[in-house]
Amino acid sequence: YHSRKRSSKVERAPATMMNADMDAVEAENQVELEEKTRLINQVLELQHTLEDLSARVDAVKEENLKLKSENQVLGQYIENLMSASSVFQTTDTKSKRK
């Protein structure tokens, strides 16, 4: 009976070591899984940020084109007003003196 009990204790020791090794591997796998999950979430967040920035750039480009067009219209309008106004007409001082 004693020999059987001793042998089972000896057999348990390797099993306990295997369980400890398996627990360590499982813990390491859990850490890796958490790290992968964190990295995936970070990548997704960066993708959303990039999409938002791209949309913002497109909106700014469109607004810039509208403002350029408005500036051209206003510039032409001001030019027309200046050419029609006598205040902005050049005077020939030589012909007035004669």
Short mmCIF file of N, CA, C and O in Angstrom, two decimals:
data_model
loop_
_atom_site.label_atom_id
_atom_site.label_comp_id
_atom_site.label_asym_id
_atom_site.label_seq_id
_atom_site.Cartn_x
_atom_site.Cartn_y
_atom_site.Cartn_z
N TYR A 1 0.82 -1.19 0.00
CA TYR A 1 0.00 0.00 0.00
C TYR A 1 0.87 1.26 0.00
O TYR A 1 0.56 2.20 -0.71
N HIS A 2 1.93 1.23 0.81
CA HIS A 2 2.81 2.40 0.88
C HIS A 2 3.51 2.65 -0.45
O HIS A 2 3.67 3.79 -0.85
N SER A 3 3.87 1.58 -1.12
CA SER A 3 4.57 1.77 -2.38
C SER A 3 3.65 2.41 -3.42
O SER A 3 4.06 3.21 -4.22
N ARG A 4 2.39 2.02 -3.37
CA ARG A 4 1.45 2.63 -4.29
C ARG A 4 1.25 4.11 -3.98
O ARG A 4 1.18 4.94 -4.87
N LYS A 5 1.16 4.43 -2.72
CA LYS A 5 0.95 5.82 -2.33
C LYS A 5 2.14 6.68 -2.70
O LYS A 5 2.00 7.80 -3.17
N ARG A 6 3.35 6.16 -2.49
CA ARG A 6 4.56 6.89 -2.84
C ARG A 6 4.63 7.12 -4.36
O ARG A 6 4.96 8.20 -4.81
N SER A 7 4.30 6.12 -5.09
CA SER A 7 4.37 6.26 -6.54
C SER A 7 3.36 7.30 -7.03
O SER A 7 3.63 8.03 -7.95
N SER A 8 2.21 7.36 -6.41
CA SER A 8 1.24 8.36 -6.83
C SER A 8 1.71 9.76 -6.48
O SER A 8 1.45 10.71 -7.21
N LYS A 9 2.45 9.93 -5.38
CA LYS A 9 3.02 11.23 -5.04
C LYS A 9 4.07 11.61 -6.07
O LYS A 9 4.16 12.75 -6.49
N VAL A 10 4.85 10.66 -6.49
CA VAL A 10 5.88 10.92 -7.48
C VAL A 10 5.22 11.27 -8.80
O VAL A 10 5.66 12.17 -9.50
N GLU A 11 4.15 10.60 -9.13
CA GLU A 11 3.44 10.88 -10.36
C GLU A 11 2.76 12.25 -10.32
O GLU A 11 2.62 12.92 -11.31
N ARG A 12 2.32 12.63 -9.14
CA ARG A 12 1.65 13.93 -9.00
C ARG A 12 2.61 15.09 -9.21
O ARG A 12 2.23 16.13 -9.71
N ALA A 13 3.84 14.95 -8.80
CA ALA A 13 4.80 16.03 -8.92
C ALA A 13 4.97 16.45 -10.38
O ALA A 13 4.86 17.63 -10.68
N PRO A 14 5.20 15.53 -11.30
CA PRO A 14 5.30 15.97 -12.69
C PRO A 14 3.99 16.56 -13.20
O PRO A 14 4.00 17.51 -13.96
N ALA A 15 2.87 16.00 -12.79
CA ALA A 15 1.58 16.54 -13.22
C ALA A 15 1.40 17.96 -12.69
O ALA A 15 0.92 18.84 -13.40
N THR A 16 1.81 18.20 -11.46
CA THR A 16 1.72 19.54 -10.89
C THR A 16 2.63 20.49 -11.65
O THR A 16 2.25 21.62 -11.94
N MET A 17 3.82 20.06 -12.01
CA MET A 17 4.73 20.90 -12.79
C MET A 17 4.15 21.18 -14.17
O MET A 17 4.24 22.29 -14.67
N MET A 18 3.52 20.16 -14.75
CA MET A 18 2.90 20.37 -16.06
C MET A 18 1.77 21.37 -15.95
O MET A 18 1.60 22.22 -16.81
N ASN A 19 0.97 21.26 -14.88
CA ASN A 19 -0.11 22.21 -14.67
C ASN A 19 0.44 23.62 -14.50
O ASN A 19 -0.12 24.58 -15.02
N ALA A 20 1.52 23.75 -13.77
CA ALA A 20 2.14 25.07 -13.57
C ALA A 20 2.66 25.61 -14.90
O ALA A 20 2.48 26.78 -15.21
N ASP A 21 3.28 24.75 -15.68
CA ASP A 21 3.75 25.17 -17.00
C ASP A 21 2.58 25.57 -17.89
O ASP A 21 2.65 26.57 -18.60
N MET A 22 1.53 24.78 -17.84
CA MET A 22 0.35 25.09 -18.65
C MET A 22 -0.28 26.40 -18.20
O MET A 22 -0.72 27.19 -19.02
N ASP A 23 -0.32 26.62 -16.88
CA ASP A 23 -0.86 27.88 -16.37
C ASP A 23 -0.01 29.06 -16.84
O ASP A 23 -0.53 30.11 -17.21
N ALA A 24 1.31 28.88 -16.84
CA ALA A 24 2.21 29.95 -17.30
C ALA A 24 1.99 30.23 -18.77
O ALA A 24 1.93 31.38 -19.20
N VAL A 25 1.86 29.17 -19.57
CA VAL A 25 1.62 29.34 -21.00
C VAL A 25 0.26 30.01 -21.22
O VAL A 25 0.13 30.92 -22.05
N GLU A 26 -0.73 29.58 -20.47
CA GLU A 26 -2.06 30.18 -20.59
C GLU A 26 -2.04 31.66 -20.20
O GLU A 26 -2.65 32.49 -20.88
N ALA A 27 -1.31 31.99 -19.15
CA ALA A 27 -1.20 33.39 -18.72
C ALA A 27 -0.47 34.20 -19.80
O ALA A 27 -0.87 35.33 -20.11
N GLU A 28 0.56 33.62 -20.39
CA GLU A 28 1.29 34.30 -21.45
C GLU A 28 0.40 34.51 -22.67
O GLU A 28 0.40 35.58 -23.28
N ASN A 29 -0.39 33.49 -23.01
CA ASN A 29 -1.32 33.62 -24.12
C ASN A 29 -2.37 34.70 -23.85
O ASN A 29 -2.74 35.44 -24.76
N GLN A 30 -2.81 34.78 -22.61
CA GLN A 30 -3.80 35.80 -22.24
C GLN A 30 -3.21 37.19 -22.38
O GLN A 30 -3.85 38.10 -22.90
N VAL A 31 -1.95 37.34 -21.96
CA VAL A 31 -1.27 38.64 -22.09
C VAL A 31 -1.12 39.00 -23.57
O VAL A 31 -1.37 40.13 -23.97
N GLU A 32 -0.73 38.01 -24.39
CA GLU A 32 -0.59 38.26 -25.82
C GLU A 32 -1.93 38.63 -26.45
O GLU A 32 -2.00 39.53 -27.28
N LEU A 33 -2.98 37.93 -26.04
CA LEU A 33 -4.32 38.22 -26.57
C LEU A 33 -4.75 39.63 -26.19
O LEU A 33 -5.29 40.37 -27.02
N GLU A 34 -4.49 40.02 -24.95
CA GLU A 34 -4.84 41.38 -24.51
C GLU A 34 -4.05 42.42 -25.29
O GLU A 34 -4.58 43.46 -25.68
N GLU A 35 -2.76 42.14 -25.53
CA GLU A 35 -1.92 43.07 -26.29
C GLU A 35 -2.42 43.19 -27.73
O GLU A 35 -2.50 44.29 -28.28
N LYS A 36 -2.76 42.05 -28.34
CA LYS A 36 -3.29 42.08 -29.71
C LYS A 36 -4.60 42.86 -29.76
O LYS A 36 -4.82 43.65 -30.68
N THR A 37 -5.46 42.63 -28.78
CA THR A 37 -6.73 43.35 -28.73
C THR A 37 -6.51 44.85 -28.60
O THR A 37 -7.14 45.66 -29.27
N ARG A 38 -5.55 45.21 -27.74
CA ARG A 38 -5.23 46.63 -27.54
C ARG A 38 -4.71 47.25 -28.84
O ARG A 38 -5.12 48.34 -29.24
N LEU A 39 -3.82 46.51 -29.52
CA LEU A 39 -3.26 47.02 -30.77
C LEU A 39 -4.33 47.13 -31.86
O LEU A 39 -4.35 48.10 -32.62
N ILE A 40 -5.22 46.15 -31.94
CA ILE A 40 -6.31 46.20 -32.92
C ILE A 40 -7.19 47.41 -32.66
O ILE A 40 -7.56 48.15 -33.58
N ASN A 41 -7.53 47.63 -31.40
CA ASN A 41 -8.36 48.79 -31.06
C ASN A 41 -7.64 50.10 -31.39
O ASN A 41 -8.27 51.05 -31.87
N GLN A 42 -6.34 50.13 -31.16
CA GLN A 42 -5.57 51.34 -31.47
C GLN A 42 -5.55 51.57 -32.98
O GLN A 42 -5.70 52.70 -33.43
N VAL A 43 -5.37 50.51 -33.76
CA VAL A 43 -5.36 50.64 -35.22
C VAL A 43 -6.73 51.13 -35.71
O VAL A 43 -6.80 52.02 -36.57
N LEU A 44 -7.80 50.56 -35.17
CA LEU A 44 -9.14 50.99 -35.57
C LEU A 44 -9.37 52.46 -35.23
O LEU A 44 -9.95 53.21 -36.03
N GLU A 45 -8.92 52.87 -34.06
CA GLU A 45 -9.06 54.27 -33.66
C GLU A 45 -8.29 55.18 -34.60
O GLU A 45 -8.78 56.23 -35.02
N LEU A 46 -7.07 54.77 -34.97
CA LEU A 46 -6.27 55.57 -35.90
C LEU A 46 -6.92 55.62 -37.28
O LEU A 46 -6.88 56.66 -37.95
N GLN A 47 -7.53 54.52 -37.71
CA GLN A 47 -8.23 54.52 -39.00
C GLN A 47 -9.40 55.51 -38.98
O GLN A 47 -9.60 56.26 -39.94
N HIS A 48 -10.15 55.51 -37.88
CA HIS A 48 -11.27 56.45 -37.78
C HIS A 48 -10.77 57.89 -37.76
O HIS A 48 -11.36 58.78 -38.38
N THR A 49 -9.67 58.12 -37.06
CA THR A 49 -9.08 59.46 -37.02
C THR A 49 -8.65 59.89 -38.41
O THR A 49 -8.88 61.03 -38.82
N LEU A 50 -8.02 58.98 -39.15
CA LEU A 50 -7.59 59.28 -40.52
C LEU A 50 -8.78 59.59 -41.42
O LEU A 50 -8.75 60.53 -42.21
N GLU A 51 -9.85 58.81 -41.28
CA GLU A 51 -11.06 59.07 -42.07
C GLU A 51 -11.62 60.45 -41.74
O GLU A 51 -12.02 61.19 -42.65
N ASP A 52 -11.66 60.79 -40.46
CA ASP A 52 -12.16 62.10 -40.05
C ASP A 52 -11.29 63.23 -40.62
O ASP A 52 -11.81 64.24 -41.10
N LEU A 53 -9.98 63.04 -40.55
CA LEU A 53 -9.07 64.06 -41.07
C LEU A 53 -9.21 64.20 -42.59
O LEU A 53 -9.18 65.31 -43.12
N SER A 54 -9.36 63.09 -43.28
CA SER A 54 -9.54 63.13 -44.73
C SER A 54 -10.82 63.87 -45.10
O SER A 54 -10.83 64.69 -46.03
N ALA A 55 -11.88 63.60 -44.37
CA ALA A 55 -13.15 64.29 -44.62
C ALA A 55 -13.00 65.79 -44.35
O ALA A 55 -13.52 66.62 -45.10
N ARG A 56 -12.27 66.13 -43.30
CA ARG A 56 -12.05 67.54 -42.96
C ARG A 56 -11.23 68.23 -44.06
O ARG A 56 -11.53 69.36 -44.45
N VAL A 57 -10.20 67.55 -44.56
CA VAL A 57 -9.38 68.12 -45.64
C VAL A 57 -10.24 68.36 -46.87
O VAL A 57 -10.15 69.42 -47.51
N ASP A 58 -11.09 67.40 -47.21
CA ASP A 58 -11.98 67.57 -48.37
C ASP A 58 -12.91 68.77 -48.18
O ASP A 58 -13.13 69.56 -49.10
N ALA A 59 -13.45 68.91 -46.97
CA ALA A 59 -14.35 70.03 -46.68
C ALA A 59 -13.61 71.36 -46.79
O ALA A 59 -14.14 72.34 -47.34
N VAL A 60 -12.39 71.41 -46.29
CA VAL A 60 -11.60 72.65 -46.34
C VAL A 60 -11.25 72.99 -47.79
O VAL A 60 -11.30 74.15 -48.20
N LYS A 61 -10.90 71.97 -48.59
CA LYS A 61 -10.60 72.22 -50.01
C LYS A 61 -11.82 72.79 -50.72
O LYS A 61 -11.71 73.74 -51.51
N GLU A 62 -12.98 72.22 -50.44
CA GLU A 62 -14.21 72.71 -51.08
C GLU A 62 -14.50 74.15 -50.66
O GLU A 62 -14.83 75.00 -51.50
N GLU A 63 -14.36 74.44 -49.38
CA GLU A 63 -14.58 75.80 -48.89
C GLU A 63 -13.58 76.77 -49.51
O GLU A 63 -13.93 77.88 -49.88
N ASN A 64 -12.33 76.32 -49.65
CA ASN A 64 -11.30 77.15 -50.25
C ASN A 64 -11.65 77.50 -51.70
O ASN A 64 -11.49 78.65 -52.13
N LEU A 65 -12.14 76.53 -52.46
CA LEU A 65 -12.54 76.79 -53.85
C LEU A 65 -13.69 77.79 -53.91
O LEU A 65 -13.69 78.69 -54.76
N LYS A 66 -14.65 77.65 -53.01
CA LYS A 66 -15.78 78.60 -52.98
C LYS A 66 -15.29 80.01 -52.68
O LYS A 66 -15.71 80.98 -53.32
N LEU A 67 -14.39 80.12 -51.70
CA LEU A 67 -13.88 81.45 -51.34
C LEU A 67 -13.06 82.06 -52.47
O LEU A 67 -13.14 83.27 -52.71
N LYS A 68 -12.26 81.24 -53.16
CA LYS A 68 -11.50 81.76 -54.30
C LYS A 68 -12.44 82.31 -55.37
O LYS A 68 -12.21 83.39 -55.93
N SER A 69 -13.50 81.57 -55.63
CA SER A 69 -14.47 82.01 -56.64
C SER A 69 -15.13 83.31 -56.21
O SER A 69 -15.27 84.24 -57.01
N GLU A 70 -15.53 83.39 -54.94
CA GLU A 70 -16.14 84.62 -54.44
C GLU A 70 -15.17 85.78 -54.51
O GLU A 70 -15.56 86.91 -54.86
N ASN A 71 -13.91 85.55 -54.20
CA ASN A 71 -12.89 86.60 -54.26
C ASN A 71 -12.70 87.10 -55.69
O ASN A 71 -12.52 88.30 -55.91
N GLN A 72 -12.75 86.20 -56.66
CA GLN A 72 -12.63 86.62 -58.06
C GLN A 72 -13.80 87.50 -58.46
O GLN A 72 -13.62 88.53 -59.11
N VAL A 73 -15.01 87.11 -58.04
CA VAL A 73 -16.20 87.90 -58.36
C VAL A 73 -16.10 89.27 -57.71
O VAL A 73 -16.35 90.30 -58.35
N LEU A 74 -15.72 89.30 -56.43
CA LEU A 74 -15.60 90.58 -55.73
C LEU A 74 -14.48 91.44 -56.34
O LEU A 74 -14.65 92.67 -56.47
N GLY A 75 -13.37 90.82 -56.69
CA GLY A 75 -12.28 91.57 -57.32
C GLY A 75 -12.72 92.20 -58.63
O GLY A 75 -12.40 93.37 -58.91
N GLN A 76 -13.45 91.45 -59.44
CA GLN A 76 -13.95 91.98 -60.72
C GLN A 76 -14.96 93.11 -60.47
O GLN A 76 -14.94 94.14 -61.15
N TYR A 77 -15.81 92.94 -59.47
CA TYR A 77 -16.79 93.96 -59.13
C TYR A 77 -16.10 95.25 -58.70
O TYR A 77 -16.46 96.35 -59.15
N ILE A 78 -15.08 95.11 -57.85
CA ILE A 78 -14.35 96.30 -57.39
C ILE A 78 -13.63 96.97 -58.56
O ILE A 78 -13.62 98.20 -58.67
N GLU A 79 -13.04 96.17 -59.43
CA GLU A 79 -12.39 96.74 -60.63
C GLU A 79 -13.37 97.53 -61.47
O GLU A 79 -13.07 98.64 -61.94
N ASN A 80 -14.55 96.98 -61.68
CA ASN A 80 -15.58 97.66 -62.47
C ASN A 80 -16.02 98.96 -61.80
O ASN A 80 -16.22 99.98 -62.48
N LEU A 81 -16.19 98.94 -60.49
CA LEU A 81 -16.57 100.17 -59.77
C LEU A 81 -15.48 101.23 -59.89
O LEU A 81 -15.77 102.41 -60.10
N MET A 82 -14.24 100.79 -59.75
CA MET A 82 -13.13 101.74 -59.82
C MET A 82 -13.01 102.34 -61.23
O MET A 82 -12.75 103.54 -61.37
N SER A 83 -13.21 101.55 -62.25
CA SER A 83 -13.09 102.08 -63.61
C SER A 83 -14.26 103.00 -63.93
O SER A 83 -14.12 103.93 -64.73
N ALA A 84 -15.41 102.79 -63.30
CA ALA A 84 -16.57 103.64 -63.56
C ALA A 84 -16.56 104.92 -62.73
O ALA A 84 -17.26 105.88 -63.05
N SER A 85 -15.76 104.96 -61.69
CA SER A 85 -15.74 106.12 -60.81
C SER A 85 -14.69 107.14 -61.25
O SER A 85 -13.57 106.78 -61.61
N SER A 86 -15.07 108.41 -61.19
CA SER A 86 -14.12 109.46 -61.58
C SER A 86 -13.02 109.63 -60.54
O SER A 86 -11.96 110.15 -60.85
N VAL A 87 -13.24 109.21 -59.34
CA VAL A 87 -12.23 109.36 -58.28
C VAL A 87 -10.99 108.56 -58.63
O VAL A 87 -9.86 108.98 -58.36
N PHE A 88 -11.19 107.42 -59.26
CA PHE A 88 -10.05 106.54 -59.56
C PHE A 88 -9.51 106.72 -60.97
O PHE A 88 -8.60 106.03 -61.38
N GLN A 89 -10.07 107.69 -61.70
CA GLN A 89 -9.57 107.93 -63.06
C GLN A 89 -8.26 108.69 -62.98
O GLN A 89 -8.07 109.56 -62.15
N THR A 90 -7.33 108.37 -63.88
CA THR A 90 -6.05 109.07 -63.89
C THR A 90 -6.30 110.44 -64.57
O THR A 90 -7.05 110.55 -65.52
N THR A 91 -5.66 111.43 -64.03
CA THR A 91 -5.77 112.76 -64.62
C THR A 91 -4.48 113.11 -65.32
O THR A 91 -3.41 112.79 -64.87
N ASP A 92 -4.65 113.79 -66.42
CA ASP A 92 -3.49 114.21 -67.20
C ASP A 92 -3.17 115.65 -66.80
O ASP A 92 -3.82 116.59 -67.23
N THR A 93 -2.18 115.85 -65.90
CA THR A 93 -1.87 117.18 -65.38
C THR A 93 -1.24 118.08 -66.45
O THR A 93 -1.36 119.29 -66.37
N LYS A 94 -0.58 117.54 -67.41
CA LYS A 94 0.05 118.34 -68.46
C LYS A 94 -1.00 119.06 -69.32
O LYS A 94 -0.84 120.21 -69.69
N SER A 95 -2.09 118.36 -69.63
CA SER A 95 -3.09 118.98 -70.51
C SER A 95 -3.86 120.07 -69.75
O SER A 95 -4.32 121.02 -70.35
N LYS A 96 -3.99 119.97 -68.43
CA LYS A 96 -4.69 120.98 -67.67
C LYS A 96 -3.86 122.27 -67.56
O LYS A 96 -4.41 123.34 -67.51
N ARG A 97 -2.58 122.15 -67.51
CA ARG A 97 -1.70 123.30 -67.36
C ARG A 97 -1.64 124.11 -68.63
O ARG A 97 -1.38 125.29 -68.60
N LYS A 98 -1.86 123.54 -69.76
CA LYS A 98 -1.73 124.25 -71.03
C LYS A 98 -2.89 125.10 -71.22
O LYS A 98 -3.57 125.80 -71.25
#
